Amino acid sequence: MEGTTKPDYATCVKISTDTSIKDMIPHGTLVMLTTLIVGIFFGVETLSGVLAGSLVFCVQAGASEHARSLGSKGLDPYKATIISDTIGDPLKDTSGPSLNFLIKLMVVESLVFAPFFATHGGLLFKLF
């Protein structure tokens, strides 16, 4: 605590990495199950819609009219925007790669199971 010893960076990185991997397991499982359930029960067309929707959902939108109406530099809303961007930037930088991982996982799993979904998918539509 007095700063006389060298910090143990490896342990800090290991703790962060292990925790992030553990936290991605439920999300990865949800994505994989969603892809399988939609492909099997609803078919290829619905799965294509889910994939397109997930891609559009994860793309950031441009500046909105509300953002433009906040005013120019020096005003309080502008200062608040700079502060929130400073706080939100690290969150964006960590959530972006996570969303990228989930989208890739959905697409690769869909491609791997595409022949199965094309042949046997859409069970709910075949029953009714």
Short mmCIF file of C-alpha atoms in Angstrom, two decimals:
data_model
loop_
_atom_site.label_atom_id
_atom_site.label_comp_id
_atom_site.label_asym_id
_atom_site.label_seq_id
_atom_site.Cartn_x
_atom_site.Cartn_y
_atom_site.Cartn_z
CA MET A 1 0.00 0.00 0.00
CA GLU A 2 2.97 2.32 0.42
CA GLY A 3 3.98 1.82 -3.21
CA THR A 4 7.25 0.08 -2.45
CA THR A 5 6.58 -3.17 -4.32
CA LYS A 6 5.85 -3.76 -7.99
CA PRO A 7 2.12 -4.31 -8.75
CA ASP A 8 0.97 -7.76 -9.79
CA TYR A 9 -0.57 -6.95 -13.17
CA ALA A 10 -0.93 -10.57 -14.24
CA THR A 11 -3.29 -11.38 -11.38
CA CYS A 12 -5.46 -8.35 -12.16
CA VAL A 13 -5.70 -9.29 -15.83
CA LYS A 14 -6.47 -12.92 -14.93
CA ILE A 15 -9.28 -11.91 -12.60
CA SER A 16 -10.81 -9.62 -15.25
CA THR A 17 -10.48 -12.19 -18.02
CA ASP A 18 -11.91 -15.06 -15.97
CA THR A 19 -14.85 -12.95 -14.86
CA SER A 20 -15.64 -11.71 -18.36
CA ILE A 21 -15.57 -15.25 -19.75
CA LYS A 22 -17.88 -16.48 -16.96
CA ASP A 23 -20.24 -13.58 -17.61
CA MET A 24 -20.43 -14.39 -21.33
CA ILE A 25 -21.61 -17.99 -20.75
CA PRO A 26 -25.29 -17.13 -20.07
CA HIS A 27 -25.41 -14.71 -23.01
CA GLY A 28 -23.79 -17.19 -25.38
CA THR A 29 -26.16 -19.92 -24.22
CA LEU A 30 -29.17 -17.68 -24.77
CA VAL A 31 -28.02 -16.79 -28.28
CA MET A 32 -27.32 -20.40 -29.20
CA LEU A 33 -30.65 -21.62 -27.85
CA THR A 34 -32.54 -18.81 -29.57
CA THR A 35 -30.99 -19.68 -32.91
CA LEU A 36 -31.75 -23.39 -32.52
CA ILE A 37 -35.31 -22.88 -31.25
CA VAL A 38 -36.22 -20.37 -33.94
CA GLY A 39 -34.63 -22.50 -36.70
CA ILE A 40 -36.29 -25.73 -35.60
CA PHE A 41 -39.75 -24.46 -34.67
CA PHE A 42 -40.21 -21.49 -37.03
CA GLY A 43 -37.94 -22.25 -40.00
CA VAL A 44 -35.35 -20.56 -42.13
CA GLU A 45 -37.40 -17.48 -43.04
CA THR A 46 -38.09 -16.56 -39.42
CA LEU A 47 -34.48 -17.25 -38.47
CA SER A 48 -33.37 -14.89 -41.24
CA GLY A 49 -35.60 -12.22 -39.72
CA VAL A 50 -34.14 -12.82 -36.26
CA LEU A 51 -30.61 -12.51 -37.64
CA ALA A 52 -31.46 -9.31 -39.52
CA GLY A 53 -33.17 -7.87 -36.44
CA SER A 54 -30.24 -8.65 -34.19
CA LEU A 55 -27.86 -7.02 -36.65
CA VAL A 56 -29.95 -3.86 -36.94
CA PHE A 57 -30.44 -3.73 -33.17
CA CYS A 58 -26.68 -3.75 -32.59
CA VAL A 59 -25.87 -0.99 -35.11
CA GLN A 60 -25.64 2.43 -33.52
CA ALA A 61 -27.79 5.23 -34.88
CA GLY A 62 -26.47 8.64 -35.84
CA ALA A 63 -27.09 11.93 -34.05
CA SER A 64 -30.76 12.50 -33.38
CA GLU A 65 -32.71 15.74 -33.63
CA HIS A 66 -32.77 15.86 -29.84
CA ALA A 67 -28.98 15.71 -29.71
CA ARG A 68 -28.72 18.55 -32.22
CA SER A 69 -31.16 20.68 -30.23
CA LEU A 70 -28.97 20.68 -27.12
CA GLY A 71 -27.00 23.67 -28.32
CA SER A 72 -23.42 24.63 -28.97
CA LYS A 73 -20.20 24.49 -26.97
CA GLY A 74 -20.15 26.28 -23.67
CA LEU A 75 -23.77 25.61 -22.78
CA ASP A 76 -24.67 23.36 -19.86
CA PRO A 77 -26.26 20.61 -22.01
CA TYR A 78 -23.07 20.41 -24.08
CA LYS A 79 -20.92 20.14 -20.94
CA ALA A 80 -23.20 17.40 -19.60
CA THR A 81 -22.87 15.56 -22.92
CA ILE A 82 -19.08 15.65 -22.71
CA ILE A 83 -19.16 14.30 -19.15
CA SER A 84 -21.60 11.52 -20.04
CA ASP A 85 -19.53 10.62 -23.10
CA THR A 86 -16.47 10.31 -20.90
CA ILE A 87 -18.36 7.95 -18.63
CA GLY A 88 -20.18 6.09 -21.43
CA ASP A 89 -17.18 5.59 -23.71
CA PRO A 90 -15.64 2.75 -21.67
CA LEU A 91 -19.04 1.09 -21.49
CA LYS A 92 -19.43 1.36 -25.27
CA ASP A 93 -15.93 0.00 -25.78
CA THR A 94 -16.73 -3.04 -23.66
CA SER A 95 -20.25 -3.73 -24.94
CA GLY A 96 -19.34 -3.35 -28.63
CA PRO A 97 -17.04 -6.38 -28.79
CA SER A 98 -19.56 -8.38 -26.73
CA LEU A 99 -22.36 -7.64 -29.20
CA ASN A 100 -20.01 -8.44 -32.07
CA PHE A 101 -19.28 -11.82 -30.47
CA LEU A 102 -22.98 -12.58 -30.04
CA ILE A 103 -23.84 -11.64 -33.63
CA LYS A 104 -21.02 -13.79 -34.99
CA LEU A 105 -22.10 -16.68 -32.78
CA MET A 106 -25.66 -16.47 -34.11
CA VAL A 107 -24.59 -16.27 -37.73
CA VAL A 108 -22.04 -19.08 -37.57
CA GLU A 109 -24.45 -21.38 -35.75
CA SER A 110 -27.17 -20.58 -38.30
CA LEU A 111 -24.83 -21.40 -41.16
CA VAL A 112 -23.71 -24.65 -39.57
CA PHE A 113 -27.28 -25.80 -39.00
CA ALA A 114 -28.73 -24.28 -42.21
CA PRO A 115 -29.13 -27.62 -44.03
CA PHE A 116 -30.91 -29.09 -41.00
CA PHE A 117 -33.17 -26.05 -40.65
CA ALA A 118 -33.98 -26.11 -44.37
CA THR A 119 -34.91 -29.80 -44.26
CA HIS A 120 -36.52 -30.19 -40.84
CA GLY A 121 -37.20 -26.63 -39.68
CA GLY A 122 -40.55 -24.92 -39.29
CA LEU A 123 -42.17 -27.61 -37.16
CA LEU A 124 -44.88 -25.26 -35.89
CA PHE A 125 -45.89 -24.31 -39.43
CA LYS A 126 -45.98 -27.97 -40.51
CA LEU A 127 -48.22 -28.96 -37.56
CA PHE A 128 -50.79 -26.22 -38.05
#
